[in-house]
Coordinates of C-alpha atoms and ligand atoms in Angstrom, one line a residue:
X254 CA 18.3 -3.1 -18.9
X255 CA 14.2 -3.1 -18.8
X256 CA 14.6 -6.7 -19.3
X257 CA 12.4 -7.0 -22.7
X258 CA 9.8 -4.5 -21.2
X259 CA 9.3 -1.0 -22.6
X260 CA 9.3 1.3 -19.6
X261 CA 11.2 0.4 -16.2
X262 CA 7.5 0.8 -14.2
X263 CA 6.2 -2.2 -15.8
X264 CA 9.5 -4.6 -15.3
X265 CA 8.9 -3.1 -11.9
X266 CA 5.6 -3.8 -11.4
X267 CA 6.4 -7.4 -12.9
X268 CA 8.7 -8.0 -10.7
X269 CA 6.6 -7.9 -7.2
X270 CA 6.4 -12.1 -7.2
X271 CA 9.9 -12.0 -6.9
X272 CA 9.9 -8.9 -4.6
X273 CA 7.3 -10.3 -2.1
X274 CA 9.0 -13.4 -2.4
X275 CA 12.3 -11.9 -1.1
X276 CA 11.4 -9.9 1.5
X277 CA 10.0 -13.4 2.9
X278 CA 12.8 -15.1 2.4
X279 CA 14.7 -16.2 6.0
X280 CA 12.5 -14.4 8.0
X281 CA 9.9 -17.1 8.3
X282 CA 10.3 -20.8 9.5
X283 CA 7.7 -23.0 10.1
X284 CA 5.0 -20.9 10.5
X285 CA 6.9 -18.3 12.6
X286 CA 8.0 -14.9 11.9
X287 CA 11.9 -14.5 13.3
X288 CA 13.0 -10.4 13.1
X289 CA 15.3 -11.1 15.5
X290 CA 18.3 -10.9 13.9
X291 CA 17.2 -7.3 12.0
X292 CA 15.1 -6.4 15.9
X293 CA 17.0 -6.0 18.7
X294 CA 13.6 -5.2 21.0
X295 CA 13.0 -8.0 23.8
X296 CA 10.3 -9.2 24.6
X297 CA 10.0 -7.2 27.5
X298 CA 10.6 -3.9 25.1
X299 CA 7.6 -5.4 22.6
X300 CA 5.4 -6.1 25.6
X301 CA 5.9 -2.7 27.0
X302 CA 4.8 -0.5 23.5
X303 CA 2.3 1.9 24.3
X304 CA 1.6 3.0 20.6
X305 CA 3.3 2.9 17.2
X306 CA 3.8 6.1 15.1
X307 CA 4.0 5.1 11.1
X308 CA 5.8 8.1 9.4
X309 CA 6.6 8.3 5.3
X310 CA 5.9 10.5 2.4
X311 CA 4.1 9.7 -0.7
X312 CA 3.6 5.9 -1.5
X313 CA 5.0 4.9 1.6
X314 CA 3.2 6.9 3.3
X315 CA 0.1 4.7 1.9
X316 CA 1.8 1.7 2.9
X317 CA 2.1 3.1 6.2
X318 CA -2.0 3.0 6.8
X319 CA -2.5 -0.4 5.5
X320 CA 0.5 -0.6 8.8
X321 CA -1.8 0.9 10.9
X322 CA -4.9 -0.9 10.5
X323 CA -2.7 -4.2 10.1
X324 CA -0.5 -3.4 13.8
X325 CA -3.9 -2.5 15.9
X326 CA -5.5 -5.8 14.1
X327 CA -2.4 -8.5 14.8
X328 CA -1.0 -6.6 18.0
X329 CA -4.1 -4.6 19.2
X330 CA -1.4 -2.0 19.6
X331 CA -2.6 1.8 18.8
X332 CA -1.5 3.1 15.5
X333 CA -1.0 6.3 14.3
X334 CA -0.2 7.4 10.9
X335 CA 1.5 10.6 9.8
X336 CA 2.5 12.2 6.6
X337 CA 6.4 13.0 7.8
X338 CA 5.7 16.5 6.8
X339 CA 3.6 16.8 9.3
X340 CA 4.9 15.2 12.1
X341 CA 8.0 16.5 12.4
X342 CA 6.0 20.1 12.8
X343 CA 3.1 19.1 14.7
X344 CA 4.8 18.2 18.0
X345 CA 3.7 14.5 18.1
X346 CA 3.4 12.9 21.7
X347 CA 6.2 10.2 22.1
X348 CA 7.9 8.3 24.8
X349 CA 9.9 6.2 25.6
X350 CA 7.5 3.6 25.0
X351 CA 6.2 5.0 21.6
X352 CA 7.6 2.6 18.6
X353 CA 8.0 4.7 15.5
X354 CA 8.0 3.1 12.5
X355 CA 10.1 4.8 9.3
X356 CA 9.0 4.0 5.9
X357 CA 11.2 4.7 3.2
X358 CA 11.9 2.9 -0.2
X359 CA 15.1 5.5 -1.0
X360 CA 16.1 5.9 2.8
X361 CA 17.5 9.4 1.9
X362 CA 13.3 11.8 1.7
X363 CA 14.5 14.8 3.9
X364 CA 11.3 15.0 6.0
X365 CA 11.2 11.8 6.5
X366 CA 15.3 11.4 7.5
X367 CA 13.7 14.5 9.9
X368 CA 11.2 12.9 11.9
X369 CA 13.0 10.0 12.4
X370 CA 15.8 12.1 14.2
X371 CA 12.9 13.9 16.0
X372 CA 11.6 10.9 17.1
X373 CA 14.8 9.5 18.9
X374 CA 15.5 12.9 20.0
X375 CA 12.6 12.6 22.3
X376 CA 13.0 9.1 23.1
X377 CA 11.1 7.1 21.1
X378 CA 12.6 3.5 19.2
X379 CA 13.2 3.8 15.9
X380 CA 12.5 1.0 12.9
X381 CA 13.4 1.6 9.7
X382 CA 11.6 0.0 6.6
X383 CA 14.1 0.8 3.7
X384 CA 15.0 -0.5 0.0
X385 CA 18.8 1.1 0.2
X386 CA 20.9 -0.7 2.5
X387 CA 23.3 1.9 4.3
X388 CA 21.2 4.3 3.4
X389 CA 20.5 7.3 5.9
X390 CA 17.6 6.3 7.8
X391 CA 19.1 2.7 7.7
X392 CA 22.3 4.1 9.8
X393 CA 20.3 6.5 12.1
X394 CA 17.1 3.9 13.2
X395 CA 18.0 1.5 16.0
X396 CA 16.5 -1.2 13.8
X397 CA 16.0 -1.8 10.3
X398 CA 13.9 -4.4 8.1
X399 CA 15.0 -4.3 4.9
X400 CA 13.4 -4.8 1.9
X401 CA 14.5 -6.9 -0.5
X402 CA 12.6 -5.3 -3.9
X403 CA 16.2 -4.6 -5.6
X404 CA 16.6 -1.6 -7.1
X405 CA 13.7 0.7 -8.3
X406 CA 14.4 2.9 -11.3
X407 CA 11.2 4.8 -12.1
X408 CA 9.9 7.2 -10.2
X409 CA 6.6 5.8 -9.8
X410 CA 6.7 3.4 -7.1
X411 CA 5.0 -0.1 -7.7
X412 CA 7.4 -3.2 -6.3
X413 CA 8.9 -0.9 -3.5
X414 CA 5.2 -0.5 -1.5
X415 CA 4.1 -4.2 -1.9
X416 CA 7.2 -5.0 -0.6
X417 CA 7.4 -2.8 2.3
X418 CA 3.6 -4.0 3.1
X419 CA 5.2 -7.7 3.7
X420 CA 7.3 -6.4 6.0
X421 CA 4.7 -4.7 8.0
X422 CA 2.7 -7.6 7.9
X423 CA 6.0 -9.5 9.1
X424 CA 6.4 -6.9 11.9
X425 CA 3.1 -6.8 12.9
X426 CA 3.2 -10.7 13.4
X427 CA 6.8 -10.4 15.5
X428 CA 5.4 -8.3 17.6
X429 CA 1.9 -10.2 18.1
X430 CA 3.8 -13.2 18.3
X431 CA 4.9 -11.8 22.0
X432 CA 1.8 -9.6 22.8
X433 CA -1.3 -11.8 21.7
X434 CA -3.9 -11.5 21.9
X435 CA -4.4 -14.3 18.9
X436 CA -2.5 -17.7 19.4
X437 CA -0.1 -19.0 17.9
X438 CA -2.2 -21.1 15.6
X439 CA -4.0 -18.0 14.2
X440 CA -0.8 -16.3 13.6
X441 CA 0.8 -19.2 11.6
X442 CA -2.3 -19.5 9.2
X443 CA -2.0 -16.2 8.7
X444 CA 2.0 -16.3 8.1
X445 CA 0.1 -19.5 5.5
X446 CA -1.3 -17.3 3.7
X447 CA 1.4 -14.7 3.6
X448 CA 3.7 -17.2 2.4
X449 CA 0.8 -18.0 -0.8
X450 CA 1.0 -14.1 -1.8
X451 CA 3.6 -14.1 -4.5
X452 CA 1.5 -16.5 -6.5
X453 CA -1.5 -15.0 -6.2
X454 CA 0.5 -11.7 -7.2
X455 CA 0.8 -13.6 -10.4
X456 CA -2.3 -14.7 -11.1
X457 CA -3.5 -10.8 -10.6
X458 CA -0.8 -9.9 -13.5
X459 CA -2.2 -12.4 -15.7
X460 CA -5.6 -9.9 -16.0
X461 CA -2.9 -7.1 -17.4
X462 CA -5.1 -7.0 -20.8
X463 CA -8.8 -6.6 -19.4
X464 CA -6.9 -3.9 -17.1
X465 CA -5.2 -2.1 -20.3
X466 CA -8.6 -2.1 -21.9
X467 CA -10.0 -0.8 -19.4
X468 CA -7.3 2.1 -18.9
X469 CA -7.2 2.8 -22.5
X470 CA -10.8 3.5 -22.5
X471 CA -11.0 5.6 -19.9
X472 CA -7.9 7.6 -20.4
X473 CA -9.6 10.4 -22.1
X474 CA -11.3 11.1 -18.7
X475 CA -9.7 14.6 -17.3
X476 CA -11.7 13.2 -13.3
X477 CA -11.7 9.9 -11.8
X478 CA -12.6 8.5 -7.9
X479 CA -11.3 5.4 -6.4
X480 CA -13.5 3.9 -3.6
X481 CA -13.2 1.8 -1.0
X482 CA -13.4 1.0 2.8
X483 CA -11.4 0.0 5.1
X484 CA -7.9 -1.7 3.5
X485 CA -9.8 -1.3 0.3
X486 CA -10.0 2.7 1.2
X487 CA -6.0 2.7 1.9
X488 CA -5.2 1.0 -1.4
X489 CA -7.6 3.7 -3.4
X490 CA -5.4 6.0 -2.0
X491 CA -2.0 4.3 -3.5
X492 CA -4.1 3.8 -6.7
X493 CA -5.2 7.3 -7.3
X494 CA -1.8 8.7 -6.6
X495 CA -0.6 6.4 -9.1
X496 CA -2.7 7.6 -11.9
X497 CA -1.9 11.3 -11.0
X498 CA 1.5 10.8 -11.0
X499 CA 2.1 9.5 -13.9
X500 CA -1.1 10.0 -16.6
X501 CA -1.7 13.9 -14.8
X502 CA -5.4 12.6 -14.7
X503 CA -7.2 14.1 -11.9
X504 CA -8.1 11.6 -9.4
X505 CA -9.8 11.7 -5.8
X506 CA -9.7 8.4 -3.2
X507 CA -12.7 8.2 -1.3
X508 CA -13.4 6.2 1.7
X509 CA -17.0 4.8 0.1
X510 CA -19.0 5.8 3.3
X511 CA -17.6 9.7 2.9
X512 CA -19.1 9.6 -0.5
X513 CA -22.4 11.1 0.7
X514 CA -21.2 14.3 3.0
X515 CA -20.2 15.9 -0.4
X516 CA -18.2 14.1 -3.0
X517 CA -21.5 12.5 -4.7
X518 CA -22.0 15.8 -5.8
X519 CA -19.1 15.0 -8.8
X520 CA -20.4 12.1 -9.8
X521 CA -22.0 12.7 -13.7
X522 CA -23.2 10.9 -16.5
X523 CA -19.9 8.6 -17.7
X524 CA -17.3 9.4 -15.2
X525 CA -14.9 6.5 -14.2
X526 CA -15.3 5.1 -10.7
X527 CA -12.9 2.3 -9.9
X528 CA -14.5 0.5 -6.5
X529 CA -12.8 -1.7 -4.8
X530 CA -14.8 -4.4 -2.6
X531 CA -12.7 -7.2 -1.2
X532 CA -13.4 -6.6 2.6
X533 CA -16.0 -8.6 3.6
X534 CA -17.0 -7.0 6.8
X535 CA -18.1 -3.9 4.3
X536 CA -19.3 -5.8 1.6
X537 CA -22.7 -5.0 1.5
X538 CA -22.2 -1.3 2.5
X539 CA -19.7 -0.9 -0.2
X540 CA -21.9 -2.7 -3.1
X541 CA -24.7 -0.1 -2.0
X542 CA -22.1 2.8 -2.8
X543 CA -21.5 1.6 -5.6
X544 CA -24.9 1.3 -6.4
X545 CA -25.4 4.8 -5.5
X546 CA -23.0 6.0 -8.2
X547 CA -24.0 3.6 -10.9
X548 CA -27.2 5.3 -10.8
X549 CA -25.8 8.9 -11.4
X550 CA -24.4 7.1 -14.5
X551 CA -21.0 6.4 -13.3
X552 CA -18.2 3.7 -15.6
X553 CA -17.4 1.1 -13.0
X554 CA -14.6 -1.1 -12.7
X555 CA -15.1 -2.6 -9.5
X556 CA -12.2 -5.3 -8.1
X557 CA -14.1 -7.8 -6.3
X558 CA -12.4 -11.1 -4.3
X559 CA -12.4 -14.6 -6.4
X560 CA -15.9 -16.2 -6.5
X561 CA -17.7 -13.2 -6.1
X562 CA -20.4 -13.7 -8.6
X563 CA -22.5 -11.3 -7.3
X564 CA -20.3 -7.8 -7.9
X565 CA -20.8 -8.5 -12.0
X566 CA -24.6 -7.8 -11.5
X567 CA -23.2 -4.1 -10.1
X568 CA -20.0 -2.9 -12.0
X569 CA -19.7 -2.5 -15.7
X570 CA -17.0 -4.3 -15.5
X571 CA -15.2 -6.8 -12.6
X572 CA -11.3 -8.1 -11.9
X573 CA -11.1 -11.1 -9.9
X574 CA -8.1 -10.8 -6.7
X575 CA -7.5 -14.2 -5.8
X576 CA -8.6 -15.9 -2.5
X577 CA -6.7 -14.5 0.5
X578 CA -7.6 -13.3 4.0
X579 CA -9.1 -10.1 4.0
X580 CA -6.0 -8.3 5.9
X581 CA -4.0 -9.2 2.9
X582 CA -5.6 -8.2 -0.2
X583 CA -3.6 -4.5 -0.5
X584 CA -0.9 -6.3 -2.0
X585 CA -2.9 -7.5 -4.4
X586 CA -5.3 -5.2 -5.0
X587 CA -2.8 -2.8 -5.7
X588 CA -1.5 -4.2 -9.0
X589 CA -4.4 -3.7 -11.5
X590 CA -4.0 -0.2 -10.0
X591 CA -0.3 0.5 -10.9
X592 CA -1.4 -1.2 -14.2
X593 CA -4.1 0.7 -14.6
X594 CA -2.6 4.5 -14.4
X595 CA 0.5 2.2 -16.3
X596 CA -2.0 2.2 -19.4
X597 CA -3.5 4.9 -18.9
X598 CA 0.0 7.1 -18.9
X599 CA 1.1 5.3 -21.9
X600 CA -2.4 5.8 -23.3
X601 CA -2.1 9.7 -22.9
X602 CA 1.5 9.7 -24.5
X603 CA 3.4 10.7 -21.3
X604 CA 7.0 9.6 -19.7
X605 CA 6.3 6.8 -18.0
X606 CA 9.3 6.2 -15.9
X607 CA 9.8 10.7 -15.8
X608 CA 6.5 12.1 -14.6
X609 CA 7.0 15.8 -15.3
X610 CA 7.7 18.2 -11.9
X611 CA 9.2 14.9 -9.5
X612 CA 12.5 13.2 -8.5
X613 CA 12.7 9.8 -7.5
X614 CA 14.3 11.0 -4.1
X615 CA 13.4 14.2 -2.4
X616 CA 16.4 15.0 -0.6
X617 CA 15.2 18.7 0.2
X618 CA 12.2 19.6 2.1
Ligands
F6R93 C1 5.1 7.7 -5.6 C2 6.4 7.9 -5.0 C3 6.6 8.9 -3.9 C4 7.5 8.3 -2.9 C5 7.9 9.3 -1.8 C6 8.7 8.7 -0.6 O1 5.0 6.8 -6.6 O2 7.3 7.3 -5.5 O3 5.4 9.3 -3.4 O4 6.9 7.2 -2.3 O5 8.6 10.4 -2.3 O6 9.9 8.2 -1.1 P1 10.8 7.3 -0.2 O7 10.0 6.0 0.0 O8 12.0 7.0 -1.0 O9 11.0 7.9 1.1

């Protein structure tokens, strides 16, 4: 049943070629994204959003802001992001021209379930990104984009976010296929490149042993810090869940330019930093935080984008992502991470599928 691997997490996180692979699969042709038989918005309903409202918990949650910064990029639509927890509490603004967006790999998380019915309740349209066809928030949204990651048996979630990130990036291009403001040519190298991401996914699991080596050495570590900025900062915060989660290490994402107003305070002799620096716009900014905690004596493992030779010269130690446009490298920058906290659980002689205090669905508040 774990197909030859020792713990369901890592059959799941080996099976995110396939996973991105089928949540592509009949919603692209020639170099357009069709949702329109999952959709039912016109294109008089997508040209008339005003703002998009991501809402999830936990790991969706994170795939959520990668959604947010992906929607305002493709669409130039304004994005907000909410823990469902909070939304449903915080009396949100929506209209009838707010799209809220539901992220859920279960379809059953109570608060989540919660705000959606808020949501339509006050007017708002409702998609649904869900794993469980039929599931509740599948009935109750007006739409729903399913993904197909097949079903995911540890409570850690690896092959459920990358997949629901492909469908944001495939709803982000639906709708920017109506709005603008890029043309049609931009869009369908990007879908290009979408299309190439199950293979690089590949080529990132083919680094699993540096990665192990790396988690196995550091696992002793009680504090860790994941930096990054931008997409880079929304994938640190996926990582560093992971690693809680599942090896009870104690781990903090920062946004790399935060580091100063406080959180360089923690940084001591030997402490792990894992940095990632794939977006180029932040390159420079990011190398020169990292900089700034290798000279407080910090262990770095810094992810860096394929023919990046200059990263080396920073980090102690460097994983290549393969070539992709920048708006695209969560889903792979995301997998040394789940292997990562993989190793390091296993490392530490924990349940890696049963984390102590969760449930794979939380169906109460
Ligand atoms: C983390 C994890 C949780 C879930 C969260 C939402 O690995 O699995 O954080 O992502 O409980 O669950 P769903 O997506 O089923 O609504």
């Amino acid at each position: 049943e774990k197909g030859g691997y020792d713990h369901f997490m890592m059959k799941e996180i080996h099976e995110q070629p396939k996973a991105i692979r089928d949540t592509l699969s009949g919603r692209v042709k020639d170099g357009v994204v069709d949702l329109s038989q999952e959709i039912g918005l016109t294109k008089e309903q997508i040209k008339d959003i005003e703002k998009i409202h991501f809402v999830a918990c936990g790991t969706a949650y994170h795939a959520g802001l990668v959604g947010k910064t992906v929607l305002e990029e493709l669409a130039r639509i304004p994005v907000e992001c909410d823990v469902a927890s909070e939304y449903r509490y915080r009396n949100p603004i929506i209209t009838d021209k707010t799209l809220v967006v539901v992220v859920s790999q279960s379809g059953e998380t109570a608060d989540t379930l919660a705000a959606l019915r808020e949501a339509k309740k006050q007017g708002a349209r409702v998609i649904a990104i869900t794993n469980v066809v039929g599931s509740s928030v599948a009935r109750e949204a007006d739409d729903v984009i399913i993904t197909w990651a097949g079903p995911e048996i540890a409570v850690a979630s690896t092959k459920a976010y990358t997949s629901q990130l492909i469908a944001i990036y495939l709803l982000g291009l639906y709708l920017a296929q109506v709005r603008g403001p890029k043309t049609a040519e931009q869009l369908s190298e990007i879908v290009n490149h979408l299309m190439a991401l199950s293979t690089h996914a590949e080529d990132v699991l083919k680094q699993e042993k540096q990665i192990a080596q790396f988690a196995r050495s550091m696992a002793k570590n009680e504090h860790l810090f994941f930096l990054g900025r931008g997409l880079d900062y929304a994938v640190a915060l996926e990582g560093s869940l992971k690693l809680k989660e599942i090896s009870y290490i104690h781990s903090e994402a920062y946004a790399a330019g935060e580091l100063k107003h406080g959180t360089l305070a923690l940084i001591e002799e030997g402490i792990p930093v894992v940095a990632l620096a794939t977006q180029h716009a932040v390159y420079d900014k990011m190398v020169s935080n990292i900089q700034e905690v290798k000279a407080r004596g910090a262990h770095v493992l810094g992810l860096a984008t394929e023919g990046d030779s200059e990263l080396r010269k920073t980090v102690d130690e460097v994983i290549h992502i393969p070539k992709t446009i920048d708006l695209l490298t969560p889903v792979l920058t995301v997998i040394p991470l789940q292997l990562f906290a993989y190793y390091a659980c296993v490392e530490r002689g924990y349940d890696v599928d049963k984390p102590r205090n969760l449930a794979k669905s939380v169906t109460v508040e």
